[in-house]
Short mmCIF file of C-alpha atoms in Angstrom, two decimals:
data_model
loop_
_atom_site.label_atom_id
_atom_site.label_comp_id
_atom_site.label_asym_id
_atom_site.label_seq_id
_atom_site.Cartn_x
_atom_site.Cartn_y
_atom_site.Cartn_z
CA MET U 1 31.08 90.70 69.06
CA THR U 2 33.35 92.88 71.17
CA THR U 3 34.15 91.15 75.22
CA ILE U 4 34.97 94.33 77.29
CA THR U 5 37.18 93.48 80.05
CA GLN U 6 36.76 95.35 82.98
CA PRO U 7 40.62 96.57 84.98
CA VAL U 8 41.28 94.54 87.40
CA ASP U 9 44.16 95.50 89.66
CA GLN U 10 46.83 92.53 90.02
CA GLN U 11 49.02 91.55 93.16
CA PRO U 12 52.02 89.18 93.31
CA ALA U 13 51.71 85.85 94.20
CA ASP U 14 53.51 85.88 96.84
CA ASP U 15 51.83 88.33 98.93
CA ILE U 16 48.18 86.60 99.29
CA GLU U 17 47.25 85.47 102.19
CA PRO U 18 45.28 82.29 103.26
CA GLY U 19 42.56 81.75 101.04
CA LEU U 20 44.41 83.52 98.14
CA LEU U 21 42.48 86.50 98.93
CA PRO U 22 43.52 90.21 98.60
CA GLU U 23 43.18 91.31 101.59
CA SER U 24 43.09 95.50 102.19
CA PRO U 25 44.70 97.46 104.43
CA ALA U 26 42.89 97.72 107.53
CA ASP U 27 42.71 93.85 107.48
CA ARG U 28 46.64 93.51 107.20
CA ASP U 29 46.63 96.06 110.26
CA GLU U 30 43.98 93.63 112.13
CA ARG U 31 46.20 90.88 111.37
CA ASN U 32 50.26 92.53 112.26
CA PRO U 33 51.08 90.53 115.11
CA ARG U 34 53.01 93.22 116.57
CA ARG U 35 50.78 95.09 116.80
CA SER U 36 48.14 92.15 118.44
CA VAL U 37 51.41 91.36 120.53
CA PHE U 38 51.52 95.00 122.29
CA ARG U 39 47.55 94.67 122.52
CA SER U 40 48.00 91.56 124.45
CA LEU U 41 50.32 93.41 126.85
CA PHE U 42 47.63 95.90 128.16
CA ARG U 43 44.48 94.52 128.79
CA GLY U 44 43.26 92.01 130.96
CA SER U 45 45.81 89.39 132.67
CA GLY U 46 48.36 90.51 130.16
CA LEU U 47 48.03 93.70 131.76
CA VAL U 48 48.69 92.75 135.34
CA GLY U 49 52.05 90.63 134.04
CA SER U 50 53.64 93.43 132.48
CA ILE U 51 53.32 95.80 135.98
CA LEU U 52 54.27 92.78 137.93
CA VAL U 53 57.57 92.84 135.29
CA LEU U 54 57.96 95.43 134.88
CA GLY U 55 58.01 96.89 138.22
CA VAL U 56 60.61 94.38 139.11
CA VAL U 57 62.97 95.06 135.74
CA LEU U 58 62.40 99.21 137.47
CA ALA U 59 63.32 97.91 140.65
CA GLY U 60 67.13 95.77 139.44
CA LEU U 61 67.33 99.58 136.89
CA ILE U 62 66.59 101.99 138.95
CA GLY U 63 66.27 100.19 142.47
CA PRO U 64 70.11 99.87 143.40
CA LEU U 65 70.53 103.44 142.74
CA LEU U 66 68.10 104.64 145.73
CA VAL U 67 69.15 102.16 148.80
CA SER U 68 71.64 103.50 150.85
CA TRP U 69 73.82 100.08 151.38
CA GLU U 70 75.42 98.48 148.96
CA PRO U 71 75.42 94.57 148.54
CA GLN U 72 78.29 93.15 149.77
CA GLN U 73 78.75 95.56 152.41
CA GLN U 74 78.74 94.81 156.32
CA ILE U 75 76.69 96.54 158.53
CA ASP U 76 78.12 97.51 162.28
CA GLY U 77 75.05 95.83 164.69
CA ALA U 78 72.75 94.73 162.16
CA TYR U 79 73.44 90.79 162.32
CA LEU U 80 69.93 89.17 161.58
CA LEU U 81 67.53 92.96 162.03
CA ALA U 82 64.00 92.13 161.01
CA PRO U 83 62.71 94.76 158.05
CA SER U 84 62.53 97.88 159.50
CA GLY U 85 62.48 101.71 158.29
CA ASP U 86 66.55 100.93 157.95
CA HIS U 87 66.48 97.97 155.74
CA LEU U 88 62.61 96.62 154.50
CA PHE U 89 63.87 93.15 154.21
CA GLY U 90 65.60 92.98 157.03
CA THR U 91 69.80 92.29 156.88
CA ASP U 92 71.56 88.49 156.63
CA ASP U 93 73.73 86.05 158.75
CA LEU U 94 76.79 88.29 157.70
CA SER U 95 75.01 92.01 158.62
CA ARG U 96 74.60 92.66 155.01
CA ASP U 97 71.27 94.28 153.84
CA VAL U 98 68.77 91.90 152.27
CA LEU U 99 67.50 94.19 149.82
CA ALA U 100 69.99 96.06 148.30
CA ARG U 101 71.60 92.28 148.04
CA VAL U 102 68.36 91.17 146.23
CA LEU U 103 68.27 94.59 143.83
CA SER U 104 71.08 93.21 142.73
CA GLY U 105 70.67 89.67 142.58
CA ILE U 106 67.46 91.13 139.65
CA GLN U 107 70.07 93.26 137.69
CA VAL U 108 72.30 89.20 137.40
CA ASN U 109 68.91 87.60 136.67
CA LEU U 110 67.93 89.59 134.00
CA LEU U 111 71.39 89.85 132.55
CA ILE U 112 70.78 86.30 132.30
CA ILE U 113 67.92 85.53 130.89
CA ALA U 114 68.00 88.34 128.27
CA ILE U 115 71.22 86.92 126.78
CA ALA U 116 70.04 83.21 126.92
CA VAL U 117 67.23 82.88 125.69
CA PRO U 118 67.24 84.89 122.74
CA ILE U 119 70.10 83.06 122.18
CA GLY U 120 68.76 79.74 122.49
CA ALA U 121 65.41 81.04 120.39
CA ALA U 122 67.40 82.17 117.48
CA ILE U 123 69.54 78.99 117.80
CA GLY U 124 65.87 76.58 117.72
CA THR U 125 64.10 78.75 115.39
CA LEU U 126 67.10 78.77 112.51
CA ALA U 127 67.38 74.47 113.58
CA GLY U 128 63.64 73.87 113.25
CA LEU U 129 63.83 75.96 109.68
CA LEU U 130 66.86 74.38 108.22
CA SER U 131 65.60 70.82 109.23
CA VAL U 132 62.79 70.78 107.31
CA SER U 133 64.25 72.94 104.11
CA ILE U 134 67.32 70.76 104.09
CA PRO U 135 67.04 66.82 102.47
CA GLY U 136 68.11 64.35 105.00
CA LEU U 137 69.28 66.88 108.22
CA ASP U 138 65.25 66.54 109.99
CA GLY U 139 66.22 63.29 111.24
CA ILE U 140 69.52 64.22 112.53
CA THR U 141 67.64 67.48 113.81
CA GLN U 142 65.35 65.18 115.62
CA ARG U 143 67.29 63.03 117.75
CA VAL U 144 69.19 65.62 118.72
CA PHE U 145 66.81 67.36 119.96
CA ASP U 146 65.64 64.34 122.05
CA VAL U 147 68.79 63.66 123.38
CA ILE U 148 68.24 67.53 124.71
CA LEU U 149 65.15 66.98 126.65
CA ALA U 150 66.05 63.66 127.25
CA PHE U 151 67.68 65.59 130.23
CA PRO U 152 65.62 68.02 132.86
CA ALA U 153 67.42 71.04 133.07
CA ILE U 154 68.56 70.71 136.53
CA VAL U 155 70.41 67.44 135.50
CA LEU U 156 71.82 69.24 132.80
CA GLY U 157 73.01 72.29 134.73
CA ILE U 158 74.62 69.56 136.95
CA ALA U 159 76.40 68.60 134.09
CA LEU U 160 77.78 71.15 132.65
CA THR U 161 78.48 72.72 135.71
CA ALA U 162 81.15 70.02 136.47
CA ILE U 163 82.68 70.05 133.18
CA LEU U 164 82.68 74.57 133.04
CA GLY U 165 82.09 75.70 136.56
CA PRO U 166 79.57 77.08 138.51
CA GLY U 167 79.22 80.98 137.55
CA ALA U 168 76.49 82.58 135.25
CA VAL U 169 77.95 82.05 132.19
CA THR U 170 77.18 78.03 132.56
CA VAL U 171 73.67 79.09 134.12
CA ALA U 172 72.97 81.00 130.68
CA VAL U 173 74.83 78.30 128.52
CA VAL U 174 72.36 76.01 130.68
CA ILE U 175 69.38 78.20 129.40
CA ALA U 176 70.28 78.62 125.72
CA ILE U 177 70.65 74.79 125.33
CA ALA U 178 67.18 73.45 127.11
CA GLU U 179 65.28 76.15 124.73
CA ILE U 180 66.17 75.32 121.95
CA PRO U 181 64.38 71.95 121.25
CA THR U 182 61.33 73.83 121.93
CA PHE U 183 61.86 76.29 119.69
CA GLY U 184 63.29 74.72 116.83
CA ARG U 185 60.57 71.96 117.38
CA LEU U 186 57.58 75.00 117.33
CA VAL U 187 59.18 76.34 114.01
CA ARG U 188 59.59 72.41 112.69
CA THR U 189 55.93 72.44 113.11
CA SER U 190 55.06 76.40 111.29
CA VAL U 191 56.78 74.98 108.35
CA LEU U 192 54.98 71.82 108.34
CA ARG U 193 51.77 73.49 108.68
CA VAL U 194 51.68 76.65 106.47
CA ARG U 195 53.91 75.35 103.87
CA GLU U 196 50.84 73.11 102.04
CA GLN U 197 48.95 75.68 102.33
CA PRO U 198 47.11 77.38 99.00
CA TYR U 199 48.89 80.43 99.05
CA VAL U 200 52.14 79.03 99.69
CA GLU U 201 51.16 76.99 96.80
CA ALA U 202 50.71 80.22 94.89
CA ALA U 203 54.07 81.97 95.57
CA ARG U 204 55.79 78.72 95.09
CA VAL U 205 54.44 79.01 91.21
CA SER U 206 54.89 82.42 91.06
CA GLY U 207 58.60 81.65 91.30
CA ALA U 208 59.18 82.34 95.06
CA GLY U 209 62.47 80.48 96.14
CA THR U 210 62.32 78.63 99.39
CA GLY U 211 64.22 81.21 101.48
CA ARG U 212 61.09 84.25 100.25
CA ILE U 213 58.62 81.58 101.23
CA LEU U 214 60.25 81.29 104.90
CA ALA U 215 60.44 84.91 105.72
CA LYS U 216 57.17 86.08 103.75
CA HIS U 217 54.16 83.38 104.70
CA VAL U 218 55.88 80.70 107.94
CA LEU U 219 57.86 83.04 109.41
CA PRO U 220 54.99 85.89 110.46
CA ASN U 221 52.39 83.23 110.34
CA SER U 222 54.75 81.25 113.39
CA VAL U 223 55.40 84.73 115.26
CA GLU U 224 52.76 85.20 117.43
CA ALA U 225 53.41 81.65 118.72
CA LEU U 226 56.75 82.38 119.46
CA PHE U 227 56.30 85.76 121.36
CA VAL U 228 53.67 83.48 123.81
CA GLN U 229 56.56 80.16 123.78
CA PHE U 230 58.94 83.55 124.11
CA ALA U 231 57.75 83.89 127.34
CA LEU U 232 57.14 80.83 128.89
CA SER U 233 60.77 81.11 128.13
CA LEU U 234 61.47 83.55 130.28
CA SER U 235 59.51 82.40 132.69
CA LEU U 236 61.02 79.29 132.73
CA ALA U 237 64.56 81.21 132.33
CA VAL U 238 64.68 82.60 136.73
CA PHE U 239 63.30 79.24 137.38
CA ILE U 240 66.06 77.49 136.19
CA GLU U 241 68.46 80.16 137.32
CA GLY U 242 66.46 80.48 141.29
CA ALA U 243 67.26 76.52 141.40
CA MET U 244 71.01 76.58 140.33
CA GLY U 245 71.30 79.29 142.23
CA TYR U 246 69.26 77.57 145.54
CA LEU U 247 71.55 73.95 144.48
CA GLY U 248 74.73 76.14 144.79
CA ILE U 249 75.65 75.72 141.54
CA GLY U 250 75.00 78.62 139.98
CA VAL U 251 76.21 82.23 140.34
CA VAL U 252 79.35 82.06 143.00
CA PRO U 253 78.75 83.71 145.87
CA PRO U 254 79.44 86.41 147.46
CA THR U 255 77.61 87.75 143.73
CA PRO U 256 73.76 87.84 144.72
CA SER U 257 71.26 85.87 142.74
CA LEU U 258 67.47 84.99 144.03
CA GLY U 259 68.07 81.91 143.87
CA GLY U 260 71.62 81.87 146.12
CA LEU U 261 69.38 84.07 148.78
CA VAL U 262 66.96 81.86 149.14
CA ALA U 263 69.02 79.47 149.77
CA ALA U 264 71.01 81.00 152.29
CA GLY U 265 68.54 82.17 154.11
CA ASN U 266 66.51 79.62 154.96
CA SER U 267 68.61 78.07 157.75
CA TYR U 268 66.97 81.10 158.76
CA LEU U 269 63.20 81.03 158.68
CA GLU U 270 62.47 81.54 162.23
CA SER U 271 64.18 84.03 162.92
CA ASN U 272 64.14 86.08 159.83
CA PRO U 273 61.94 84.91 157.30
CA TRP U 274 62.58 88.00 155.29
CA PHE U 275 66.01 86.80 154.55
CA ALA U 276 64.86 84.22 152.96
CA ILE U 277 60.77 85.61 151.22
CA GLY U 278 62.22 89.07 150.18
CA PRO U 279 63.92 86.78 146.92
CA LEU U 280 61.15 84.07 147.15
CA ILE U 281 58.65 86.44 146.32
CA VAL U 282 60.60 88.34 143.32
CA ILE U 283 60.96 84.91 142.22
CA SER U 284 57.44 84.81 141.99
CA ALA U 285 56.53 88.02 140.50
CA LEU U 286 58.45 87.73 137.97
CA VAL U 287 56.98 84.36 136.77
CA LEU U 288 54.06 85.28 137.22
CA GLY U 289 54.13 87.93 135.33
CA LEU U 290 55.82 86.27 132.13
CA TYR U 291 53.08 83.76 132.77
CA LEU U 292 50.17 86.22 132.60
CA ILE U 293 51.94 87.72 129.30
CA ALA U 294 52.39 84.38 127.53
CA GLN U 295 48.84 83.71 128.85
CA SER U 296 47.01 87.26 127.41
CA ILE U 297 49.09 86.76 124.19
CA ALA U 298 47.72 83.34 123.68
CA ASP U 299 44.20 84.13 124.44
CA ASP U 300 44.73 87.49 121.85
CA ARG U 301 46.32 84.71 119.11
CA ARG U 302 43.32 82.66 119.27
CA ASN U 303 40.10 85.22 119.76
CA HIS U 304 41.54 86.80 116.60
CA ARG U 305 41.84 83.51 114.21
#
């Protein structure tokens, strides 16, 4: 008897997804984490958050070009003026336009967090991957993470300010260090969860190396969680910068920062509340927007599992 064998399309074991079943192009497109994250930004709470964050970013980038005053310019006869058509947020105790200083403070804040958070995320992600890939390194890495987490970010900021001095660089270093253990443990957990899955075993049996398994299976299955954490970390970074500025250990005056502006206006809440309320509104909008984005990505991730 002759057995007729039907040709079967072969798929490399490295490309097999959970369940060891090949996926159609439509399924792969639906599982694309970048598409999922992009979709989360334009619906529900993600849309509200995107509008808030985009509004603050555009205000920081374009706003200084539209106002008539420089952040450091002292205006004759403009001591603690109330909000008006000429000064939408009023003026401060040195007769400077508060709106101009808030817009400049947004630029400083965004620059700090845009540098510090990605650096902390990259170092933490690399540490998390290496900790479970190199024998004996996991215990050391986790103890280092424990030490960092033992110090609240503000306490860490005070300690580093005593060493490095106040300034934007110190704030960025504090934020980056504070984010390392968060991303490190998130990636470590993903590695431990994914490496025992059948599709990883299939890839390993087919001869895939550790680096290829991490790049093709571990990180793609962790990227949405990393996006969520990244948005939350940006929100936390705004808080850290604001708190350090409020305590006087952040960006050095006369360079404006949002936290420093809130601190400077704290003594004038009765005579000119917009001195402090203006920058506080911007901080609140930025933090809320980033939180809503993170929440939307997390909800979308749960709904499409």
